[in-house]
Amino acid sequence: MTAETSPIRFDTKIAVLLREDLATWQRLNVTAFLVSGLGTRSPEVIGEPYRDADETEYLSMFRQPVLIFEGSGEVVTRAHSRAVARNTAVAVFTSELFGTGNDRDNRAAVRTVPREKLDPVGVGVYGPRNVVDKIVKGARMHP
């Protein structure tokens, strides 16, 4: 096995944790919003652009898998607190954001609520594997 054919192991992890009672469309929407922020804080998670055999160039994507978890509201709230306490790259989606329709209103909705009173329905985190594992502890892999 050569360096180019051996499996790539990452010492970091990208994880999304969703509240278990979300509708399917909400899970997909929240996941998309959450992961969109991770590369802005941690550009090393973004790989190189893709090219097909005809040299058509495609956008870069994450360089590693994104693991999706689910849990109760308590589990999501605890994960949010753990991520903030560990100064981890974290994105948050609160229940209030389902009632807004644009970035300005989304940011304003989060801005009006103290951190301890936020109602997160999802969090996205990136960091060392062991730290992310501790943040999502109590959650289960999304089915």
Tab-separated table of N, CA and C in Angstrom:
chain	number	residue	atom	x	y	z
A	1	MET	N	0.844	-1.173	0.000
A	1	MET	CA	0.000	0.000	0.000
A	1	MET	C	0.892	1.241	0.000
A	2	THR	N	0.584	2.190	-0.871
A	2	THR	CA	1.357	3.427	-0.949
A	2	THR	C	0.638	4.530	-0.196
A	3	ALA	N	1.325	5.654	-0.042
A	3	ALA	CA	0.713	6.805	0.635
A	3	ALA	C	-0.541	7.274	-0.097
A	4	GLU	N	-0.572	7.078	-1.411
A	4	GLU	CA	-1.736	7.519	-2.192
A	4	GLU	C	-2.899	6.544	-2.130
A	5	THR	N	-2.647	5.271	-1.710
A	5	THR	CA	-3.731	4.301	-1.664
A	5	THR	C	-4.121	3.907	-0.244
A	6	SER	N	-3.327	4.272	0.737
A	6	SER	CA	-3.677	3.921	2.116
A	6	SER	C	-4.811	4.820	2.603
A	7	PRO	N	-5.634	4.301	3.512
A	7	PRO	CA	-6.759	5.106	4.020
A	7	PRO	C	-6.259	6.381	4.708
A	8	ILE	N	-7.032	7.439	4.550
A	8	ILE	CA	-6.711	8.705	5.216
A	8	ILE	C	-7.409	8.707	6.559
A	9	ARG	N	-6.652	8.969	7.608
A	9	ARG	CA	-7.207	9.071	8.960
A	9	ARG	C	-7.136	10.525	9.392
A	10	PHE	N	-8.210	11.028	9.948
A	10	PHE	CA	-8.257	12.415	10.389
A	10	PHE	C	-8.186	12.464	11.910
A	11	ASP	N	-7.451	13.429	12.426
A	11	ASP	CA	-7.401	13.632	13.869
A	11	ASP	C	-8.461	14.641	14.302
A	12	THR	N	-9.278	15.078	13.344
A	12	THR	CA	-10.365	16.012	13.613
A	12	THR	C	-11.690	15.359	13.223
A	13	LYS	N	-12.774	16.014	13.635
A	13	LYS	CA	-14.102	15.493	13.313
A	13	LYS	C	-15.028	16.665	13.027
A	14	ILE	N	-15.906	16.469	12.049
A	14	ILE	CA	-17.000	17.390	11.772
A	14	ILE	C	-18.272	16.660	12.180
A	15	ALA	N	-19.069	17.300	13.035
A	15	ALA	CA	-20.311	16.663	13.487
A	15	ALA	C	-21.447	17.669	13.491
A	16	VAL	N	-22.615	17.186	13.140
A	16	VAL	CA	-23.854	17.947	13.239
A	16	VAL	C	-24.756	17.167	14.173
A	17	LEU	N	-25.317	17.867	15.140
A	17	LEU	CA	-26.249	17.263	16.088
A	17	LEU	C	-27.593	17.963	15.947
A	18	LEU	N	-28.619	17.172	15.671
A	18	LEU	CA	-29.971	17.692	15.436
A	18	LEU	C	-30.924	17.238	16.531
A	19	ARG	N	-31.865	18.098	16.870
A	19	ARG	CA	-32.902	17.702	17.817
A	19	ARG	C	-33.775	16.644	17.151
A	20	GLU	N	-34.070	15.587	17.859
A	20	GLU	CA	-34.732	14.413	17.292
A	20	GLU	C	-36.165	14.632	16.825
A	21	ASP	N	-36.817	15.696	17.261
A	21	ASP	CA	-38.225	15.892	16.905
A	21	ASP	C	-38.427	16.774	15.671
A	22	LEU	N	-37.365	17.089	14.951
A	22	LEU	CA	-37.502	17.928	13.756
A	22	LEU	C	-38.108	17.151	12.600
A	23	ALA	N	-38.885	17.833	11.787
A	23	ALA	CA	-39.411	17.242	10.554
A	23	ALA	C	-38.257	17.026	9.579
A	24	THR	N	-38.446	16.145	8.621
A	24	THR	CA	-37.381	15.824	7.664
A	24	THR	C	-36.869	17.079	6.965
A	25	TRP	N	-37.774	17.940	6.481
A	25	TRP	CA	-37.319	19.147	5.778
A	25	TRP	C	-36.509	20.031	6.715
A	26	GLN	N	-36.875	20.075	8.000
A	26	GLN	CA	-36.133	20.884	8.964
A	26	GLN	C	-34.738	20.301	9.195
A	27	ARG	N	-34.633	18.993	9.307
A	27	ARG	CA	-33.326	18.339	9.503
A	27	ARG	C	-32.378	18.677	8.355
A	28	LEU	N	-32.894	18.590	7.148
A	28	LEU	CA	-32.061	18.873	5.981
A	28	LEU	C	-31.662	20.336	5.935
A	29	ASN	N	-32.614	21.218	6.182
A	29	ASN	CA	-32.352	22.655	6.155
A	29	ASN	C	-31.366	23.055	7.240
A	30	VAL	N	-31.577	22.585	8.457
A	30	VAL	CA	-30.688	22.921	9.570
A	30	VAL	C	-29.282	22.399	9.299
A	31	THR	N	-29.168	21.173	8.805
A	31	THR	CA	-27.847	20.609	8.498
A	31	THR	C	-27.112	21.465	7.479
A	32	ALA	N	-27.802	21.852	6.421
A	32	ALA	CA	-27.170	22.674	5.387
A	32	ALA	C	-26.688	24.007	5.958
A	33	PHE	N	-27.517	24.652	6.738
A	33	PHE	CA	-27.121	25.930	7.345
A	33	PHE	C	-25.923	25.746	8.267
A	34	LEU	N	-25.963	24.733	9.128
A	34	LEU	CA	-24.893	24.545	10.099
A	34	LEU	C	-23.544	24.277	9.447
A	35	VAL	N	-23.505	23.383	8.472
A	35	VAL	CA	-22.204	23.055	7.870
A	35	VAL	C	-21.673	24.195	7.013
A	36	SER	N	-22.557	25.068	6.543
A	36	SER	CA	-22.078	26.176	5.711
A	36	SER	C	-21.162	27.110	6.483
A	37	GLY	N	-21.293	27.162	7.788
A	37	GLY	CA	-20.475	28.064	8.586
A	37	GLY	C	-19.131	27.503	9.005
A	38	LEU	N	-18.983	26.192	9.028
A	38	LEU	CA	-17.766	25.604	9.587
A	38	LEU	C	-16.510	25.950	8.801
A	39	GLY	N	-16.595	25.979	7.485
A	39	GLY	CA	-15.416	26.301	6.677
A	39	GLY	C	-14.979	27.746	6.774
A	40	THR	N	-15.871	28.625	7.214
A	40	THR	CA	-15.498	30.034	7.343
A	40	THR	C	-14.608	30.262	8.551
A	41	ARG	N	-14.800	29.486	9.610
A	41	ARG	CA	-13.976	29.611	10.817
A	41	ARG	C	-12.735	28.736	10.730
A	42	SER	N	-12.837	27.622	10.028
A	42	SER	CA	-11.757	26.644	9.957
A	42	SER	C	-11.537	26.245	8.506
A	43	PRO	N	-10.867	27.108	7.737
A	43	PRO	CA	-10.731	26.833	6.299
A	43	PRO	C	-9.984	25.542	5.974
A	44	GLU	N	-9.244	24.987	6.932
A	44	GLU	CA	-8.516	23.749	6.666
A	44	GLU	C	-9.451	22.556	6.441
A	45	VAL	N	-10.737	22.687	6.774
A	45	VAL	CA	-11.671	21.582	6.553
A	45	VAL	C	-12.080	21.471	5.087
A	46	ILE	N	-11.760	22.473	4.290
A	46	ILE	CA	-12.141	22.484	2.877
A	46	ILE	C	-11.016	21.878	2.034
A	47	GLY	N	-11.386	20.940	1.178
A	47	GLY	CA	-10.419	20.294	0.298
A	47	GLY	C	-10.199	21.096	-0.975
A	48	GLU	N	-9.545	20.465	-1.913
A	48	GLU	CA	-9.252	21.071	-3.207
A	48	GLU	C	-10.476	20.994	-4.122
A	49	PRO	N	-10.533	21.862	-5.147
A	49	PRO	CA	-11.645	21.774	-6.105
A	49	PRO	C	-11.650	20.410	-6.809
A	50	TYR	N	-12.803	20.001	-7.256
A	50	TYR	CA	-12.965	18.757	-8.006
A	50	TYR	C	-12.876	19.055	-9.495
A	51	ARG	N	-12.431	18.063	-10.271
A	51	ARG	CA	-12.422	18.142	-11.736
A	51	ARG	C	-12.834	16.786	-12.283
A	52	ASP	N	-13.638	16.822	-13.332
A	52	ASP	CA	-13.957	15.560	-13.984
A	52	ASP	C	-12.954	15.308	-15.105
A	53	ALA	N	-13.131	14.212	-15.830
A	53	ALA	CA	-12.184	13.834	-16.876
A	53	ALA	C	-12.146	14.841	-18.023
A	54	ASP	N	-13.192	15.664	-18.150
A	54	ASP	CA	-13.234	16.687	-19.200
A	54	ASP	C	-12.698	18.027	-18.712
A	55	GLU	N	-12.126	18.056	-17.496
A	55	GLU	CA	-11.554	19.257	-16.887
A	55	GLU	C	-12.599	20.298	-16.464
A	56	THR	N	-13.849	19.866	-16.318
A	56	THR	CA	-14.861	20.754	-15.753
A	56	THR	C	-14.565	20.891	-14.273
A	57	GLU	N	-14.457	22.125	-13.799
A	57	GLU	CA	-14.130	22.334	-12.389
A	57	GLU	C	-15.399	22.483	-11.557
A	58	TYR	N	-15.369	21.869	-10.371
A	58	TYR	CA	-16.466	21.926	-9.423
A	58	TYR	C	-15.968	22.520	-8.110
A	59	LEU	N	-16.892	22.983	-7.302
A	59	LEU	CA	-16.532	23.609	-6.040
A	59	LEU	C	-15.842	22.637	-5.089
A	60	SER	N	-15.017	23.182	-4.234
A	60	SER	CA	-14.393	22.401	-3.167
A	60	SER	C	-15.460	22.025	-2.155
A	61	MET	N	-15.229	20.899	-1.495
A	61	MET	CA	-16.116	20.456	-0.418
A	61	MET	C	-15.254	20.101	0.789
A	62	PHE	N	-15.903	19.679	1.868
A	62	PHE	CA	-15.151	19.249	3.029
A	62	PHE	C	-14.175	18.145	2.647
A	63	ARG	N	-13.057	18.112	3.317
A	63	ARG	CA	-12.034	17.110	3.037
A	63	ARG	C	-12.283	15.814	3.786
A	64	GLN	N	-13.274	15.817	4.665
A	64	GLN	CA	-13.541	14.638	5.481
A	64	GLN	C	-15.042	14.487	5.674
A	65	PRO	N	-15.476	13.301	6.107
A	65	PRO	CA	-16.915	13.072	6.296
A	65	PRO	C	-17.514	13.986	7.358
A	66	VAL	N	-18.816	14.215	7.220
A	66	VAL	CA	-19.595	14.928	8.227
A	66	VAL	C	-20.479	13.883	8.887
A	67	LEU	N	-20.347	13.745	10.195
A	67	LEU	CA	-21.145	12.777	10.936
A	67	LEU	C	-22.385	13.474	11.476
A	68	ILE	N	-23.543	12.856	11.273
A	68	ILE	CA	-24.809	13.452	11.680
A	68	ILE	C	-25.362	12.653	12.862
A	69	PHE	N	-25.661	13.375	13.932
A	69	PHE	CA	-26.201	12.783	15.150
A	69	PHE	C	-27.567	13.382	15.441
A	70	GLU	N	-28.302	12.723	16.336
A	70	GLU	CA	-29.563	13.267	16.821
A	70	GLU	C	-29.679	12.998	18.307
A	71	GLY	N	-30.503	13.820	18.945
A	71	GLY	CA	-30.732	13.654	20.370
A	71	GLY	C	-31.875	14.532	20.825
A	72	SER	N	-32.199	14.407	22.079
A	72	SER	CA	-33.279	15.207	22.666
A	72	SER	C	-32.863	16.673	22.714
A	73	GLY	N	-33.819	17.519	23.022
A	73	GLY	CA	-33.514	18.932	23.200
A	73	GLY	C	-32.456	19.148	24.265
A	74	GLU	N	-32.513	18.373	25.344
A	74	GLU	CA	-31.510	18.471	26.412
A	74	GLU	C	-30.116	18.133	25.899
A	75	VAL	N	-30.018	17.089	25.093
A	75	VAL	CA	-28.727	16.666	24.549
A	75	VAL	C	-28.157	17.759	23.645
A	76	VAL	N	-28.996	18.351	22.809
A	76	VAL	CA	-28.536	19.413	21.907
A	76	VAL	C	-28.104	20.644	22.712
A	77	THR	N	-28.877	21.012	23.709
A	77	THR	CA	-28.532	22.170	24.549
A	77	THR	C	-27.217	21.928	25.287
A	78	ARG	N	-27.034	20.726	25.828
A	78	ARG	CA	-25.782	20.384	26.515
A	78	ARG	C	-24.602	20.434	25.548
A	79	ALA	N	-24.789	19.909	24.351
A	79	ALA	CA	-23.716	19.931	23.353
A	79	ALA	C	-23.337	21.369	22.998
A	80	HIS	N	-24.336	22.224	22.856
A	80	HIS	CA	-24.080	23.634	22.567
A	80	HIS	C	-23.230	24.240	23.683
A	81	SER	N	-23.608	24.000	24.927
A	81	SER	CA	-22.854	24.541	26.068
A	81	SER	C	-21.430	23.997	26.106
A	82	ARG	N	-21.270	22.714	25.860
A	82	ARG	CA	-19.934	22.100	25.850
A	82	ARG	C	-19.064	22.705	24.753
A	83	ALA	N	-19.637	22.888	23.571
A	83	ALA	CA	-18.863	23.436	22.445
A	83	ALA	C	-18.395	24.852	22.753
A	84	VAL	N	-19.285	25.670	23.307
A	84	VAL	CA	-18.922	27.052	23.650
A	84	VAL	C	-17.852	27.050	24.740
A	85	ALA	N	-18.020	26.214	25.760
A	85	ALA	CA	-17.068	26.161	26.869
A	85	ALA	C	-15.682	25.721	26.412
A	86	ARG	N	-15.628	24.876	25.374
A	86	ARG	CA	-14.345	24.375	24.872
A	86	ARG	C	-13.772	25.261	23.760
A	87	ASN	N	-14.440	26.372	23.501
A	87	ASN	CA	-13.991	27.302	22.454
A	87	ASN	C	-13.793	26.589	21.116
A	88	THR	N	-14.723	25.702	20.811
A	88	THR	CA	-14.691	24.916	19.581
A	88	THR	C	-15.388	25.694	18.469
A	89	ALA	N	-14.989	25.457	17.235
A	89	ALA	CA	-15.708	26.038	16.103
A	89	ALA	C	-17.126	25.468	16.138
A	90	VAL	N	-18.114	26.349	16.350
A	90	VAL	CA	-19.492	25.884	16.505
A	90	VAL	C	-20.444	26.790	15.733
A	91	ALA	N	-21.411	26.162	15.085
A	91	ALA	CA	-22.505	26.878	14.428
A	91	ALA	C	-23.782	26.478	15.170
A	92	VAL	N	-24.696	27.423	15.319
A	92	VAL	CA	-25.930	27.146	16.041
A	92	VAL	C	-27.133	27.523	15.182
A	93	PHE	N	-28.164	26.710	15.267
A	93	PHE	CA	-29.443	26.992	14.619
A	93	PHE	C	-30.490	26.899	15.711
A	94	THR	N	-31.167	28.008	15.985
A	94	THR	CA	-32.165	28.037	17.060
A	94	THR	C	-33.572	27.908	16.488
A	95	SER	N	-34.506	27.553	17.358
A	95	SER	CA	-35.888	27.365	16.912
A	95	SER	C	-36.460	28.629	16.286
A	96	GLU	N	-36.009	29.789	16.751
A	96	GLU	CA	-36.508	31.064	16.214
A	96	GLU	C	-36.214	31.230	14.723
A	97	LEU	N	-35.180	30.569	14.237
A	97	LEU	CA	-34.781	30.757	12.834
A	97	LEU	C	-35.770	30.145	11.850
A	98	PHE	N	-36.655	29.275	12.331
A	98	PHE	CA	-37.695	28.743	11.446
A	98	PHE	C	-38.715	29.819	11.082
A	99	GLY	N	-38.743	30.921	11.819
A	99	GLY	CA	-39.695	31.997	11.551
A	99	GLY	C	-39.103	33.169	10.804
A	100	THR	N	-37.849	33.068	10.404
A	100	THR	CA	-37.194	34.149	9.665
A	100	THR	C	-36.936	33.691	8.237
A	101	GLY	N	-36.539	34.605	7.381
A	101	GLY	CA	-36.352	34.214	5.991
A	101	GLY	C	-35.080	34.720	5.350
A	102	ASN	N	-34.167	35.275	6.160
A	102	ASN	CA	-32.930	35.787	5.564
A	102	ASN	C	-31.854	35.912	6.639
A	103	ASP	N	-30.637	36.092	6.187
A	103	ASP	CA	-29.485	36.134	7.088
A	103	ASP	C	-29.583	37.255	8.112
A	104	ARG	N	-29.995	38.425	7.694
A	104	ARG	CA	-30.090	39.555	8.621
A	104	ARG	C	-31.058	39.245	9.762
A	105	ASP	N	-32.235	38.736	9.417
A	105	ASP	CA	-33.222	38.410	10.440
A	105	ASP	C	-32.780	37.221	11.295
A	106	ASN	N	-32.073	36.268	10.689
A	106	ASN	CA	-31.539	35.134	11.458
A	106	ASN	C	-30.577	35.625	12.532
A	107	ARG	N	-29.618	36.449	12.138
A	107	ARG	CA	-28.641	36.967	13.101
A	107	ARG	C	-29.322	37.800	14.187
A	108	ALA	N	-30.324	38.589	13.801
A	108	ALA	CA	-31.049	39.411	14.776
A	108	ALA	C	-31.807	38.528	15.771
A	109	ALA	N	-32.379	37.430	15.305
A	109	ALA	CA	-33.119	36.529	16.189
A	109	ALA	C	-32.208	35.893	17.232
A	110	VAL	N	-31.013	35.514	16.840
A	110	VAL	CA	-30.061	34.932	17.791
A	110	VAL	C	-29.539	36.015	18.731
A	111	ARG	N	-29.285	37.180	18.194
A	111	ARG	CA	-28.696	38.281	18.964
A	111	ARG	C	-29.565	38.729	20.145
A	112	THR	N	-30.866	38.549	20.052
A	112	THR	CA	-31.760	39.045	21.101
A	112	THR	C	-31.883	38.106	22.299
A	113	VAL	N	-31.269	36.914	22.216
A	113	VAL	CA	-31.434	35.910	23.274
A	113	VAL	C	-30.082	35.637	23.948
A	114	PRO	N	-30.020	35.723	25.295
A	114	PRO	CA	-28.774	35.362	25.986
A	114	PRO	C	-28.415	33.893	25.716
A	115	ARG	N	-27.125	33.587	25.697
A	115	ARG	CA	-26.652	32.237	25.362
A	115	ARG	C	-27.361	31.154	26.186
A	116	GLU	N	-27.535	31.356	27.475
A	116	GLU	CA	-28.147	30.345	28.342
A	116	GLU	C	-29.623	30.121	28.034
A	117	LYS	N	-30.245	31.052	27.313
A	117	LYS	CA	-31.678	30.928	27.020
A	117	LYS	C	-31.946	30.565	25.553
A	118	LEU	N	-30.883	30.377	24.766
A	118	LEU	CA	-31.081	29.950	23.381
A	118	LEU	C	-31.788	28.600	23.358
A	119	ASP	N	-32.556	28.363	22.308
A	119	ASP	CA	-33.237	27.085	22.103
A	119	ASP	C	-32.642	26.437	20.852
A	120	PRO	N	-31.441	25.834	20.974
A	120	PRO	CA	-30.819	25.260	19.780
A	120	PRO	C	-31.543	23.994	19.327
A	121	VAL	N	-31.843	23.942	18.035
A	121	VAL	CA	-32.401	22.718	17.455
A	121	VAL	C	-31.316	21.950	16.720
A	122	GLY	N	-30.150	22.588	16.571
A	122	GLY	CA	-29.018	21.932	15.940
A	122	GLY	C	-27.740	22.695	16.195
A	123	VAL	N	-26.641	21.955	16.260
A	123	VAL	CA	-25.314	22.549	16.351
A	123	VAL	C	-24.395	21.808	15.388
A	124	GLY	N	-23.472	22.548	14.819
A	124	GLY	CA	-22.427	21.968	13.985
A	124	GLY	C	-21.095	22.270	14.646
A	125	VAL	N	-20.234	21.275	14.773
A	125	VAL	CA	-18.947	21.483	15.435
A	125	VAL	C	-17.819	20.867	14.625
A	126	TYR	N	-16.651	21.465	14.786
A	126	TYR	CA	-15.433	20.949	14.170
A	126	TYR	C	-14.302	21.108	15.170
A	127	GLY	N	-13.502	20.079	15.316
A	127	GLY	CA	-12.367	20.155	16.216
A	127	GLY	C	-11.688	18.808	16.340
A	128	PRO	N	-10.768	18.705	17.287
A	128	PRO	CA	-10.116	17.415	17.520
A	128	PRO	C	-11.149	16.330	17.827
A	129	ARG	N	-10.901	15.136	17.338
A	129	ARG	CA	-11.862	14.023	17.483
A	129	ARG	C	-12.343	13.852	18.921
A	130	ASN	N	-11.384	13.811	19.857
A	130	ASN	CA	-11.763	13.545	21.246
A	130	ASN	C	-12.617	14.669	21.826
A	131	VAL	N	-12.380	15.895	21.416
A	131	VAL	CA	-13.186	17.026	21.893
A	131	VAL	C	-14.597	16.946	21.319
A	132	VAL	N	-14.697	16.703	20.026
A	132	VAL	CA	-16.025	16.596	19.396
A	132	VAL	C	-16.797	15.417	19.981
A	133	ASP	N	-16.104	14.307	20.237
A	133	ASP	CA	-16.778	13.154	20.852
A	133	ASP	C	-17.377	13.526	22.204
A	134	LYS	N	-16.661	14.314	22.999
A	134	LYS	CA	-17.173	14.744	24.308
A	134	LYS	C	-18.346	15.713	24.145
A	135	ILE	N	-18.295	16.556	23.128
A	135	ILE	CA	-19.373	17.524	22.900
A	135	ILE	C	-20.679	16.817	22.552
A	136	VAL	N	-20.631	15.804	21.697
A	136	VAL	CA	-21.857	15.124	21.253
A	136	VAL	C	-22.207	13.909	22.113
A	137	LYS	N	-21.513	13.738	23.223
A	137	LYS	CA	-21.791	12.607	24.119
A	137	LYS	C	-23.264	12.600	24.516
A	138	GLY	N	-23.873	11.438	24.442
A	138	GLY	CA	-25.295	11.294	24.760
A	138	GLY	C	-26.169	11.290	23.520
A	139	ALA	N	-25.603	11.698	22.392
A	139	ALA	CA	-26.345	11.692	21.126
A	139	ALA	C	-26.141	10.331	20.441
A	140	ARG	N	-26.961	10.054	19.468
A	140	ARG	CA	-26.806	8.819	18.689
A	140	ARG	C	-26.694	9.175	17.210
A	141	MET	N	-26.089	8.275	16.460
A	141	MET	CA	-25.963	8.508	15.020
A	141	MET	C	-27.369	8.643	14.418
A	142	HIS	N	-27.499	9.589	13.493
A	142	HIS	CA	-28.778	9.792	12.804
A	142	HIS	C	-29.059	8.546	11.960
A	143	PRO	N	-30.324	8.082	12.000
A	143	PRO	CA	-30.633	6.856	11.222
A	143	PRO	C	-30.523	7.077	9.723
